[in-house]
Amino acid sequence: MQLGFFISGGAGQMMQNRLDSISNNLANASTVGYMEDRTAFSSMFSSKMGREGIPDNTSAAHLSMNTQYTSIEPGSIRSTGGEFDFAIHGKAFFRVQMQNGTEALTRAGNFQIDAEGNLKTQNGHPVLDNNGSAIQLPRGEVSATKNGTIFVNGDPVTELGLSMLVDPRKIQKSEGVLIHTPKENVAPADNSVSVHHHSLEESNVNSVLTMTEMIATTREYESMMKTLENYNQQASLLNDRVGLVQG
């Protein structure tokens, strides 16, 4: 009985966590550079689920607690015509500076420029060049090449800082479109990466598939809750009947 409570209750909690993740993905389906959160499950097998002292050779399985990870698969690139819009083709990220001086990575290239000419993200974080310095642009017409070099009025000014991940599993998301990772997990972008000016990368969330996943997960969650309710009813009946003297 206790085992049934544990398995159904744990599975229900995992389904709830998965629903929260799916809901957040759907809410950010139109967010530039958003990378969807995914949930992984694994099965645990046991051959010791019989009564104590009675061998049980039949293996039983149940889901272990879920883990979440961020998918870095690229989204589609669309042309915007925006002067400070950039998109990356390839598995690289823009380098940005956080308030505490550390670096973060992002695929969201919908940058803006302040009164002093500083290139910043939508949340106000400075965009860094390939040397790790904040990018500051003079006034003028901005253009860029595929290697990330930015020109102003036809003159080269700076080069966008682009980095790749050594191990995509060692990342942590923050502020929706930023990710953090240890310095040793970051490497310079290689020749497979190119920059598209006047373009932005869409979210990598597939709305249709995600909606389908939400419906299926909701049904699984409801099923687990019904199972848990049945175990609860059985436990109540057991408590009422144990020790009852039949006259």
mmCIF file of C-alpha atoms in Angstrom:
data_model
loop_
_atom_site.group_PDB
_atom_site.id
_atom_site.type_symbol
_atom_site.label_atom_id
_atom_site.label_comp_id
_atom_site.label_asym_id
_atom_site.label_seq_id
_atom_site.Cartn_x
_atom_site.Cartn_y
_atom_site.Cartn_z
ATOM 1 C CA MET A 1 0.000 0.000 0.000
ATOM 2 C CA GLN A 2 2.753 2.419 0.981
ATOM 3 C CA LEU A 3 4.602 1.574 -2.213
ATOM 4 C CA GLY A 4 1.535 2.386 -4.279
ATOM 5 C CA PHE A 5 1.211 5.758 -2.577
ATOM 6 C CA PHE A 6 4.870 6.501 -3.258
ATOM 7 C CA ILE A 7 4.823 5.531 -6.928
ATOM 8 C CA SER A 8 1.542 7.232 -7.862
ATOM 9 C CA GLY A 9 2.280 10.320 -5.782
ATOM 10 C CA GLY A 10 5.784 10.676 -7.190
ATOM 11 C CA ALA A 11 4.525 10.182 -10.739
ATOM 12 C CA GLY A 12 1.815 12.790 -10.200
ATOM 13 C CA GLN A 13 4.392 15.312 -8.959
ATOM 14 C CA MET A 14 6.574 14.624 -11.993
ATOM 15 C CA MET A 15 3.633 15.163 -14.315
ATOM 16 C CA GLN A 16 2.913 18.468 -12.557
ATOM 17 C CA ASN A 17 6.522 19.587 -13.006
ATOM 18 C CA ARG A 18 6.348 18.639 -16.656
ATOM 19 C CA LEU A 19 3.126 20.595 -17.130
ATOM 20 C CA ASP A 20 4.737 23.679 -15.575
ATOM 21 C CA SER A 21 7.665 23.357 -17.982
ATOM 22 C CA ILE A 22 5.398 22.910 -21.007
ATOM 23 C CA SER A 23 3.273 25.916 -19.992
ATOM 24 C CA ASN A 24 6.394 28.071 -19.727
ATOM 25 C CA ASN A 25 7.547 26.911 -23.162
ATOM 26 C CA LEU A 26 4.195 27.815 -24.716
ATOM 27 C CA ALA A 27 4.242 31.227 -23.045
ATOM 28 C CA ASN A 28 7.635 31.902 -24.675
ATOM 29 C CA ALA A 29 6.901 30.394 -28.080
ATOM 30 C CA SER A 30 7.200 33.844 -29.685
ATOM 31 C CA THR A 31 10.154 35.039 -27.575
ATOM 32 C CA VAL A 32 13.254 35.778 -29.665
ATOM 33 C CA GLY A 33 16.080 33.331 -28.973
ATOM 34 C CA TYR A 34 14.160 31.357 -26.345
ATOM 35 C CA MET A 35 15.429 27.807 -25.770
ATOM 36 C CA GLU A 36 12.796 25.377 -24.555
ATOM 37 C CA ASP A 37 13.019 23.415 -21.334
ATOM 38 C CA ARG A 38 12.670 19.676 -21.603
ATOM 39 C CA THR A 39 11.902 17.040 -18.982
ATOM 40 C CA ALA A 40 13.574 13.641 -18.867
ATOM 41 C CA PHE A 41 12.309 10.565 -17.067
ATOM 42 C CA SER A 42 14.076 7.326 -16.263
ATOM 43 C CA SER A 43 12.797 3.978 -15.041
ATOM 44 C CA MET A 44 13.914 2.265 -11.864
ATOM 45 C CA PHE A 45 13.668 -1.502 -11.602
ATOM 46 C CA SER A 46 13.412 -3.530 -8.425
ATOM 47 C CA SER A 47 13.107 -7.234 -7.625
ATOM 48 C CA LYS A 48 12.634 -6.611 -3.882
ATOM 49 C CA MET A 49 9.084 -5.374 -3.887
ATOM 50 C CA GLY A 50 7.495 -8.463 -2.393
ATOM 51 C CA ARG A 51 6.845 -9.122 1.278
ATOM 52 C CA GLU A 52 9.844 -9.110 3.528
ATOM 53 C CA GLY A 53 11.322 -12.614 3.786
ATOM 54 C CA ILE A 54 9.470 -13.839 0.710
ATOM 55 C CA PRO A 55 11.581 -13.821 -2.471
ATOM 56 C CA ASP A 56 10.001 -12.020 -5.395
ATOM 57 C CA ASN A 57 11.644 -12.699 -8.746
ATOM 58 C CA THR A 58 9.245 -10.531 -10.743
ATOM 59 C CA SER A 59 10.871 -7.203 -11.581
ATOM 60 C CA ALA A 60 8.717 -4.143 -11.265
ATOM 61 C CA ALA A 61 9.401 -0.701 -12.732
ATOM 62 C CA HIS A 62 8.456 2.811 -11.850
ATOM 63 C CA LEU A 63 9.524 6.278 -12.966
ATOM 64 C CA SER A 64 12.325 7.976 -11.093
ATOM 65 C CA MET A 65 12.242 11.656 -10.256
ATOM 66 C CA ASN A 66 12.506 13.781 -13.387
ATOM 67 C CA THR A 67 15.375 15.993 -14.479
ATOM 68 C CA GLN A 68 15.087 19.116 -16.600
ATOM 69 C CA TYR A 69 17.441 20.372 -19.270
ATOM 70 C CA THR A 70 17.536 23.129 -21.871
ATOM 71 C CA SER A 71 17.375 22.298 -25.559
ATOM 72 C CA ILE A 72 19.909 24.344 -27.548
ATOM 73 C CA GLU A 73 18.549 23.260 -30.914
ATOM 74 C CA PRO A 74 18.357 26.369 -33.146
ATOM 75 C CA GLY A 75 15.087 28.041 -34.020
ATOM 76 C CA SER A 76 14.194 29.349 -37.456
ATOM 77 C CA ILE A 77 15.742 32.604 -38.660
ATOM 78 C CA ARG A 78 13.540 35.380 -40.016
ATOM 79 C CA SER A 79 14.485 38.633 -41.687
ATOM 80 C CA THR A 80 13.472 41.765 -39.771
ATOM 81 C CA GLY A 81 15.426 44.604 -41.350
ATOM 82 C CA GLY A 82 16.297 45.853 -37.864
ATOM 83 C CA GLU A 83 19.594 47.735 -37.701
ATOM 84 C CA PHE A 84 20.643 46.059 -34.448
ATOM 85 C CA ASP A 85 19.106 42.636 -35.098
ATOM 86 C CA PHE A 86 21.490 39.699 -35.419
ATOM 87 C CA ALA A 87 20.981 35.943 -35.713
ATOM 88 C CA ILE A 88 23.481 33.113 -35.493
ATOM 89 C CA HIS A 89 23.583 30.214 -37.921
ATOM 90 C CA GLY A 90 25.357 27.370 -36.180
ATOM 91 C CA LYS A 91 25.812 26.223 -32.602
ATOM 92 C CA ALA A 92 27.209 29.408 -31.098
ATOM 93 C CA PHE A 93 26.023 32.141 -28.747
ATOM 94 C CA PHE A 94 26.442 35.877 -28.284
ATOM 95 C CA ARG A 95 28.514 36.879 -25.253
ATOM 96 C CA VAL A 96 26.935 39.341 -22.818
ATOM 97 C CA GLN A 97 28.026 40.781 -19.481
ATOM 98 C CA MET A 98 26.000 40.461 -16.306
ATOM 99 C CA GLN A 99 25.803 43.095 -13.577
ATOM 100 C CA ASN A 100 28.204 41.149 -11.360
ATOM 101 C CA GLY A 101 30.847 41.124 -14.095
ATOM 102 C CA THR A 102 30.396 37.504 -15.156
ATOM 103 C CA GLU A 103 29.575 36.465 -18.694
ATOM 104 C CA ALA A 104 26.428 34.838 -19.993
ATOM 105 C CA LEU A 105 25.462 33.472 -23.388
ATOM 106 C CA THR A 106 22.356 34.040 -25.482
ATOM 107 C CA ARG A 107 20.857 33.343 -28.890
ATOM 108 C CA ALA A 108 18.613 36.399 -28.666
ATOM 109 C CA GLY A 109 20.151 38.984 -30.989
ATOM 110 C CA ASN A 110 17.455 41.667 -30.746
ATOM 111 C CA PHE A 111 19.906 44.218 -29.430
ATOM 112 C CA GLN A 112 19.423 47.906 -28.774
ATOM 113 C CA ILE A 113 21.717 50.889 -28.410
ATOM 114 C CA ASP A 114 21.690 53.481 -25.633
ATOM 115 C CA ALA A 115 22.467 57.225 -25.751
ATOM 116 C CA GLU A 116 26.216 56.560 -25.385
ATOM 117 C CA GLY A 117 26.263 54.069 -28.250
ATOM 118 C CA ASN A 118 26.544 50.965 -26.048
ATOM 119 C CA LEU A 119 25.117 47.832 -27.647
ATOM 120 C CA LYS A 120 22.889 46.044 -25.131
ATOM 121 C CA THR A 121 20.373 43.235 -24.816
ATOM 122 C CA GLN A 122 16.681 43.867 -24.238
ATOM 123 C CA ASN A 123 17.338 43.523 -20.490
ATOM 124 C CA GLY A 124 20.148 46.080 -20.572
ATOM 125 C CA HIS A 125 23.133 43.728 -20.458
ATOM 126 C CA PRO A 126 26.190 44.926 -22.465
ATOM 127 C CA VAL A 127 26.998 42.882 -25.566
ATOM 128 C CA LEU A 128 30.665 41.839 -25.670
ATOM 129 C CA ASP A 129 33.151 41.694 -28.538
ATOM 130 C CA ASN A 130 35.554 38.855 -29.286
ATOM 131 C CA ASN A 131 37.992 40.237 -26.686
ATOM 132 C CA GLY A 132 35.401 40.342 -23.916
ATOM 133 C CA SER A 133 34.957 44.125 -23.959
ATOM 134 C CA ALA A 134 31.599 45.910 -24.091
ATOM 135 C CA ILE A 135 30.707 47.041 -27.608
ATOM 136 C CA GLN A 136 30.278 50.772 -28.176
ATOM 137 C CA LEU A 137 29.334 52.037 -31.625
ATOM 138 C CA PRO A 138 29.715 55.526 -33.091
ATOM 139 C CA ARG A 139 26.786 57.146 -34.846
ATOM 140 C CA GLY A 140 26.257 56.094 -38.418
ATOM 141 C CA GLU A 141 24.937 53.371 -40.696
ATOM 142 C CA VAL A 142 25.539 49.915 -39.248
ATOM 143 C CA SER A 143 26.328 46.839 -41.323
ATOM 144 C CA ALA A 144 27.887 43.467 -40.525
ATOM 145 C CA THR A 145 29.605 40.553 -42.219
ATOM 146 C CA LYS A 146 28.973 36.848 -41.682
ATOM 147 C CA ASN A 147 31.978 36.515 -39.377
ATOM 148 C CA GLY A 148 30.404 39.040 -36.996
ATOM 149 C CA THR A 149 32.456 42.108 -37.885
ATOM 150 C CA ILE A 150 30.393 45.282 -37.413
ATOM 151 C CA PHE A 151 30.945 48.260 -39.710
ATOM 152 C CA VAL A 152 29.750 51.822 -39.155
ATOM 153 C CA ASN A 153 29.620 54.000 -42.272
ATOM 154 C CA GLY A 154 31.688 51.353 -44.046
ATOM 155 C CA ASP A 155 34.505 51.284 -41.503
ATOM 156 C CA PRO A 156 35.171 48.188 -39.335
ATOM 157 C CA VAL A 157 34.568 49.002 -35.665
ATOM 158 C CA THR A 158 34.348 45.751 -33.713
ATOM 159 C CA GLU A 159 33.553 42.053 -33.929
ATOM 160 C CA LEU A 160 30.712 40.356 -32.077
ATOM 161 C CA GLY A 161 31.859 37.949 -29.389
ATOM 162 C CA LEU A 162 30.728 34.438 -30.301
ATOM 163 C CA SER A 163 31.263 31.331 -28.186
ATOM 164 C CA MET A 164 30.420 27.643 -28.413
ATOM 165 C CA LEU A 165 29.736 25.104 -25.677
ATOM 166 C CA VAL A 166 32.082 22.194 -25.062
ATOM 167 C CA ASP A 167 29.374 20.231 -23.224
ATOM 168 C CA PRO A 168 25.784 21.486 -23.807
ATOM 169 C CA ARG A 169 24.610 19.633 -20.693
ATOM 170 C CA LYS A 170 26.574 21.891 -18.348
ATOM 171 C CA ILE A 171 24.389 24.963 -18.629
ATOM 172 C CA GLN A 172 21.908 26.806 -16.449
ATOM 173 C CA LYS A 173 19.238 29.120 -17.812
ATOM 174 C CA SER A 174 18.400 32.535 -16.370
ATOM 175 C CA GLU A 175 16.176 35.464 -17.401
ATOM 176 C CA GLY A 176 14.499 33.337 -20.039
ATOM 177 C CA VAL A 177 17.020 33.722 -22.881
ATOM 178 C CA LEU A 178 20.366 33.723 -21.058
ATOM 179 C CA ILE A 179 22.436 30.714 -20.063
ATOM 180 C CA HIS A 180 25.361 30.375 -17.676
ATOM 181 C CA THR A 181 28.157 27.833 -17.835
ATOM 182 C CA PRO A 182 31.656 27.430 -16.353
ATOM 183 C CA LYS A 183 34.488 29.187 -18.226
ATOM 184 C CA GLU A 184 36.152 25.891 -19.045
ATOM 185 C CA ASN A 185 32.990 24.825 -20.890
ATOM 186 C CA VAL A 186 33.220 27.728 -23.366
ATOM 187 C CA ALA A 187 35.242 27.754 -26.598
ATOM 188 C CA PRO A 188 35.595 30.306 -29.443
ATOM 189 C CA ALA A 189 33.221 29.856 -32.362
ATOM 190 C CA ASP A 190 34.603 27.941 -35.338
ATOM 191 C CA ASN A 191 34.175 28.443 -39.084
ATOM 192 C CA SER A 192 30.840 26.595 -39.113
ATOM 193 C CA VAL A 193 29.212 29.625 -37.450
ATOM 194 C CA SER A 194 27.933 32.664 -39.348
ATOM 195 C CA VAL A 195 26.081 35.842 -38.388
ATOM 196 C CA HIS A 196 22.996 37.131 -40.202
ATOM 197 C CA HIS A 197 22.443 40.875 -39.899
ATOM 198 C CA HIS A 198 18.900 42.314 -40.046
ATOM 199 C CA SER A 199 17.604 38.936 -38.835
ATOM 200 C CA LEU A 200 16.474 37.254 -35.634
ATOM 201 C CA GLU A 201 16.244 33.677 -34.419
ATOM 202 C CA GLU A 202 12.804 32.525 -33.365
ATOM 203 C CA SER A 203 12.118 30.380 -30.331
ATOM 204 C CA ASN A 204 12.888 26.691 -30.841
ATOM 205 C CA VAL A 205 9.494 25.765 -29.370
ATOM 206 C CA ASN A 206 7.189 23.887 -31.760
ATOM 207 C CA SER A 207 3.776 25.134 -30.630
ATOM 208 C CA VAL A 208 1.780 22.331 -32.244
ATOM 209 C CA LEU A 209 3.890 19.526 -30.799
ATOM 210 C CA THR A 210 4.037 21.256 -27.422
ATOM 211 C CA MET A 211 0.253 21.584 -27.277
ATOM 212 C CA THR A 212 -0.064 17.884 -28.093
ATOM 213 C CA GLU A 213 2.440 17.098 -25.350
ATOM 214 C CA MET A 214 0.461 19.215 -22.897
ATOM 215 C CA ILE A 215 -2.770 17.337 -23.620
ATOM 216 C CA ALA A 216 -1.069 13.960 -23.211
ATOM 217 C CA THR A 217 0.663 15.010 -19.993
ATOM 218 C CA THR A 218 -2.588 16.397 -18.567
ATOM 219 C CA ARG A 219 -4.277 13.041 -19.143
ATOM 220 C CA GLU A 220 -1.374 11.220 -17.495
ATOM 221 C CA TYR A 221 -1.557 13.576 -14.522
ATOM 222 C CA GLU A 222 -5.310 13.004 -14.130
ATOM 223 C CA SER A 223 -4.746 9.248 -14.325
ATOM 224 C CA MET A 224 -2.114 9.395 -11.559
ATOM 225 C CA MET A 225 -4.427 11.469 -9.372
ATOM 226 C CA LYS A 226 -7.242 8.925 -9.809
ATOM 227 C CA THR A 227 -4.862 6.123 -8.889
ATOM 228 C CA LEU A 228 -3.734 8.028 -5.800
ATOM 229 C CA GLU A 229 -7.367 8.609 -4.837
ATOM 230 C CA ASN A 230 -8.093 4.875 -5.148
ATOM 231 C CA TYR A 231 -5.150 4.061 -2.858
ATOM 232 C CA ASN A 232 -6.427 6.628 -0.384
ATOM 233 C CA GLN A 233 -9.902 5.056 -0.386
ATOM 234 C CA GLN A 234 -8.402 1.602 0.130
ATOM 235 C CA ALA A 235 -6.317 2.879 3.030
ATOM 236 C CA SER A 236 -9.418 4.404 4.633
ATOM 237 C CA LEU A 237 -11.339 1.147 4.287
ATOM 238 C CA LEU A 238 -8.410 -0.780 5.744
ATOM 239 C CA ASN A 239 -8.213 1.520 8.742
ATOM 240 C CA ASP A 240 -11.954 1.189 9.336
ATOM 241 C CA ARG A 241 -12.018 -2.600 9.100
ATOM 242 C CA VAL A 242 -8.800 -3.667 10.849
ATOM 243 C CA GLY A 243 -9.622 -4.917 14.316
ATOM 244 C CA LEU A 244 -13.357 -4.905 13.675
ATOM 245 C CA VAL A 245 -14.984 -7.857 15.456
ATOM 246 C CA GLN A 246 -17.504 -9.626 13.306
ATOM 247 C CA GLY A 247 -20.571 -10.550 15.380
#
